[in-house]
Short mmCIF file of C-alpha atoms and ligand atoms in Angstrom, two decimals:
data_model
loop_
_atom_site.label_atom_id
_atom_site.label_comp_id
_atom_site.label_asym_id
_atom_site.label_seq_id
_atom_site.Cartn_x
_atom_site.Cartn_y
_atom_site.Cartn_z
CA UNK Q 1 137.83 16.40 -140.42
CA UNK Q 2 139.63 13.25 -140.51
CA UNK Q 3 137.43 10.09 -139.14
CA UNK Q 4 134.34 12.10 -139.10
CA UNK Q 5 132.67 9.73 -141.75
CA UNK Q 6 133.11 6.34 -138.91
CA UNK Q 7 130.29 4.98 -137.10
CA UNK Q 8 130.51 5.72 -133.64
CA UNK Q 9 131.41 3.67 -130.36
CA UNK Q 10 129.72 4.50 -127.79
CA UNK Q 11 130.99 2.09 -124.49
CA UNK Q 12 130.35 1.84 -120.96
CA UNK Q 13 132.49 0.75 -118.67
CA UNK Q 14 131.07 -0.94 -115.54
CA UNK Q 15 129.85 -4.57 -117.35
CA UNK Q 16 131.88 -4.81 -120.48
CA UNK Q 17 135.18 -3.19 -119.38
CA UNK Q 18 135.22 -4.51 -115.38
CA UNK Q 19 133.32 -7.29 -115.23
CA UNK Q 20 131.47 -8.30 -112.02
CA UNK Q 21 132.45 -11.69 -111.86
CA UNK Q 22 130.22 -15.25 -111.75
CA UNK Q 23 127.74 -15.86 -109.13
CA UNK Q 24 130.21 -17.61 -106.63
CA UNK Q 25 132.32 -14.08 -107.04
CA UNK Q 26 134.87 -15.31 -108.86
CA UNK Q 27 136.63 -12.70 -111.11
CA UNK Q 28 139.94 -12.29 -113.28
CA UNK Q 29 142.66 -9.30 -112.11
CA UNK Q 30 144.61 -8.78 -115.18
CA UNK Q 31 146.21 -6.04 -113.45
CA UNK Q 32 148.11 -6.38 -110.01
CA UNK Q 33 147.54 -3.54 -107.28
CA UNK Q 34 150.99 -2.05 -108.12
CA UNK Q 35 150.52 -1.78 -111.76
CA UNK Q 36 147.04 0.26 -111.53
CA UNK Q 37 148.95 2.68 -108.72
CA UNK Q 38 151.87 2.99 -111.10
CA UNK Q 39 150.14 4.00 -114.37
CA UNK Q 40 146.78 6.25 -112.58
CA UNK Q 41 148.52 7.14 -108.89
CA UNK Q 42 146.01 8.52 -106.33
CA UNK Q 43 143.48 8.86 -108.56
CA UNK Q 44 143.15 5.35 -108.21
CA UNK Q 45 142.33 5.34 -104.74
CA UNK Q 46 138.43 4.17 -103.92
CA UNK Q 47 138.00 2.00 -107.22
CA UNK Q 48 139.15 -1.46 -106.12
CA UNK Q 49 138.43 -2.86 -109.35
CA UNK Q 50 140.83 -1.31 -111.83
CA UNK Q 51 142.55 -4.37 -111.63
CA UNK Q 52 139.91 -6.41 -113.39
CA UNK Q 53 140.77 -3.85 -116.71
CA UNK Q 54 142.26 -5.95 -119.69
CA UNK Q 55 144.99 -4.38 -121.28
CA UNK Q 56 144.34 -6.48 -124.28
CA UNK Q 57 140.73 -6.20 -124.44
CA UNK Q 58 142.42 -2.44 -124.90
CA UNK Q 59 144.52 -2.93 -127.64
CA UNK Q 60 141.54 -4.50 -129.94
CA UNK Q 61 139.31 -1.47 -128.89
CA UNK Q 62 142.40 0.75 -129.93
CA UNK Q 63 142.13 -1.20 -133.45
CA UNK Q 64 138.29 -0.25 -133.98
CA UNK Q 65 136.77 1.63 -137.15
CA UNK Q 66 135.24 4.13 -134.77
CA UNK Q 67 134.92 6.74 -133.26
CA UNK Q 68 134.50 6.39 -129.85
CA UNK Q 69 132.97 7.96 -126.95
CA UNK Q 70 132.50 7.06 -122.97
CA UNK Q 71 129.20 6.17 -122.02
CA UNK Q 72 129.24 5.83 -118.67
CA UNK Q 73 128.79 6.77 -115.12
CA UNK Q 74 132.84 7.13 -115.33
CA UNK Q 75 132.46 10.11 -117.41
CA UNK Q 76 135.83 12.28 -117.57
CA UNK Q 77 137.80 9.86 -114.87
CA UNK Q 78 137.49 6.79 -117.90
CA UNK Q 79 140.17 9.29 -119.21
CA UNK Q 80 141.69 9.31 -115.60
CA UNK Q 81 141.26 6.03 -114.36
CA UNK Q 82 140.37 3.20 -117.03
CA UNK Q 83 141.96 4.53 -120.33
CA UNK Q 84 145.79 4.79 -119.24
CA UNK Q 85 145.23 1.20 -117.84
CA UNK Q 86 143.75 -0.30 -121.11
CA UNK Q 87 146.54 1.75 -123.47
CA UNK Q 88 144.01 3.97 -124.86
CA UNK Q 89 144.11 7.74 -125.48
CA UNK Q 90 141.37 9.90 -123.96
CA UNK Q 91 138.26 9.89 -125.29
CA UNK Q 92 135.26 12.32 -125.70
CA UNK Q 93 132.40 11.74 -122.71
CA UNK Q 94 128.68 10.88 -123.35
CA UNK Q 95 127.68 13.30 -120.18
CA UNK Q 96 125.12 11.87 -118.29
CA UNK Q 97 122.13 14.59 -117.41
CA UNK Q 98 121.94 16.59 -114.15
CA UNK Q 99 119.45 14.99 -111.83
CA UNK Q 100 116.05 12.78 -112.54
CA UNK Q 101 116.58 10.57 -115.93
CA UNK Q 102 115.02 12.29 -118.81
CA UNK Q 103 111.62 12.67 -118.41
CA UNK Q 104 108.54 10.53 -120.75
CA UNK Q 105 110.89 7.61 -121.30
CA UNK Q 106 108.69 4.59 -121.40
CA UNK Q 107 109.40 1.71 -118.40
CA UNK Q 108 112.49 -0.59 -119.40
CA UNK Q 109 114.31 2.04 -121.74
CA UNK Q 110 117.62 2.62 -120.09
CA UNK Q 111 118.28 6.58 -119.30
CA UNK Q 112 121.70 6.86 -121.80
CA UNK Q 113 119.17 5.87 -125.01
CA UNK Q 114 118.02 9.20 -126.12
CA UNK Q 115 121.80 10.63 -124.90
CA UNK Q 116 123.34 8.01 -127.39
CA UNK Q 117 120.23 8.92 -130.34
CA UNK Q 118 120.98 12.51 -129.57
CA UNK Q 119 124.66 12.37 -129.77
CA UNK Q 120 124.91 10.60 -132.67
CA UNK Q 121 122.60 12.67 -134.67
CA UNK Q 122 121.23 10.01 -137.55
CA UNK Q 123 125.00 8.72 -137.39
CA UNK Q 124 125.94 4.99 -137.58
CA UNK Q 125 126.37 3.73 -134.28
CA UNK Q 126 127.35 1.12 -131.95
CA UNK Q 127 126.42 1.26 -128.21
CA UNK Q 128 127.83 -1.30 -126.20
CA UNK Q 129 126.82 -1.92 -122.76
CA UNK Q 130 125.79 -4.99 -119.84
CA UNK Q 131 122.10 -2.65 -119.49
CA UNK Q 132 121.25 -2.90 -123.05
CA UNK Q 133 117.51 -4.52 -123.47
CA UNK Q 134 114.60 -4.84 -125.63
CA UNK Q 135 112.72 -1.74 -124.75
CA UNK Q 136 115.88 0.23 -125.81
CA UNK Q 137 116.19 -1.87 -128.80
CA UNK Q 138 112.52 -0.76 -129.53
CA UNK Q 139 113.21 2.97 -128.57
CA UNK Q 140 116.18 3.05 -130.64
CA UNK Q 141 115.04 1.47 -134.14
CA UNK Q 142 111.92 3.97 -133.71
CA UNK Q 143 113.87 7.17 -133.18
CA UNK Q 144 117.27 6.28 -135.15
CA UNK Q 145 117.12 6.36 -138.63
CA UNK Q 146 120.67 5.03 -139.24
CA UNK Q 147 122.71 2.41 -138.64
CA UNK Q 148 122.66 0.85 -134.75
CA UNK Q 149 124.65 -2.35 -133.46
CA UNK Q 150 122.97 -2.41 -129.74
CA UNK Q 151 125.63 -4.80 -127.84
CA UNK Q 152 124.67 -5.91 -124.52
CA UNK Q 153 127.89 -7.86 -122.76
CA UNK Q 154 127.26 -10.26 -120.02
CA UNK Q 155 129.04 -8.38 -117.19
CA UNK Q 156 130.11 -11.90 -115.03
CA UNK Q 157 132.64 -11.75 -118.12
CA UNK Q 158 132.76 -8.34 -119.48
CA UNK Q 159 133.41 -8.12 -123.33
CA UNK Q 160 134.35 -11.79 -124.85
CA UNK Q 161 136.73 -11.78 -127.27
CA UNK Q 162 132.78 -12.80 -129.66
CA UNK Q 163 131.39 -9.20 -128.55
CA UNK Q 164 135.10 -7.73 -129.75
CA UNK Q 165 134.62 -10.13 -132.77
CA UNK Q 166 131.32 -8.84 -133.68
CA UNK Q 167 131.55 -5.17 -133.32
CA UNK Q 168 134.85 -5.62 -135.27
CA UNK Q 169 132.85 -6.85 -138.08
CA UNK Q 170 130.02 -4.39 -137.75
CA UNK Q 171 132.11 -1.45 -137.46
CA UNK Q 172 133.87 -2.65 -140.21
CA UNK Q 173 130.77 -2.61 -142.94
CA UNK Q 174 130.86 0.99 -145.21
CA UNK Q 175 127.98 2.86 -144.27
MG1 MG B 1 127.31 -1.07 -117.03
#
């Protein structure tokens, strides 16, 4: 299948995508009220911060070696809600697990680790996300055996146009 060989993307949404903004609360709306309403209608109702979505932090995800997937407490309404906004098509969904996070994880490792390892399979990956920490970084190189770019984003900014710079460049190495 075509693209099957790519490393994949896996990429939350809260943090990197909508970013929460400095410590004084100051944020940047790329998108005005209108706009979000236009392109995701009702659907868009009870997530104020659509707005904060940059359409051009879009179009260099659209340009990635990858193949990505949502990782994130979104799941299907990314499709819904954030991918029309940043020009993207829809992509496949990371589901997060019914109920308690998976049992015997040790303290620190965040619960979409062993959902990413599993998902990918021994697959080069990149996971990028404002949660991302040590203990994961641990947890993954341990049970892994390919490839892994672990990104954590600052989420006052959300993904810099460095993050999009460096997962550009590590996506972009043959595996
Ligand atoms: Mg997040």
């Amino acid at each position: 299948m075509r693209g099957m060989g790519l490393p994949l993307l896996y990429l939350d949404v809260d943090g990197p995508l909508i970013p929460f903004g400095g410590p004084a609360g100051w944020h940047v709306e790329h998108l005005t009220g209108r706009r979000v309403r236009e392109v995701v209608g009702r659907a868009a109702e009870g997530h104020p911060l659509l707005g904060r979505l940059d359409p051009r932090v879009g179009a260099r995800l659209a340009g990635l070696r990858c193949r990505p997937v949502w990782a994130t407490t979104w799941e299907h309404e990314a499709n819904v809600c954030v991918a029309p906004l940043l020009g993207l098509p829809p992509w496949p969904v990371l589901e997060e697990p019914d109920g308690a996070a998976p049992a015997g994880l040790p303290p620190g490792v965040h619960w979409k680790a062993p959902l990413v390892v599993g998902h990918a399979g021994g697959a080069a990956f990149a996971w990028v996300d404002d949660e991302i920490g040590t203990a994961d970084r641990e947890w993954v190189a341990a049970r892994h055996p390919g490839p892994a770019l672990l990104l954590r984003v600052d989420p006052r900014t959300g993904l810099t146009d460095e993050d999009l710079t460096a997962l550009e460049e590590w996506l972009r190495v043959p595996v």
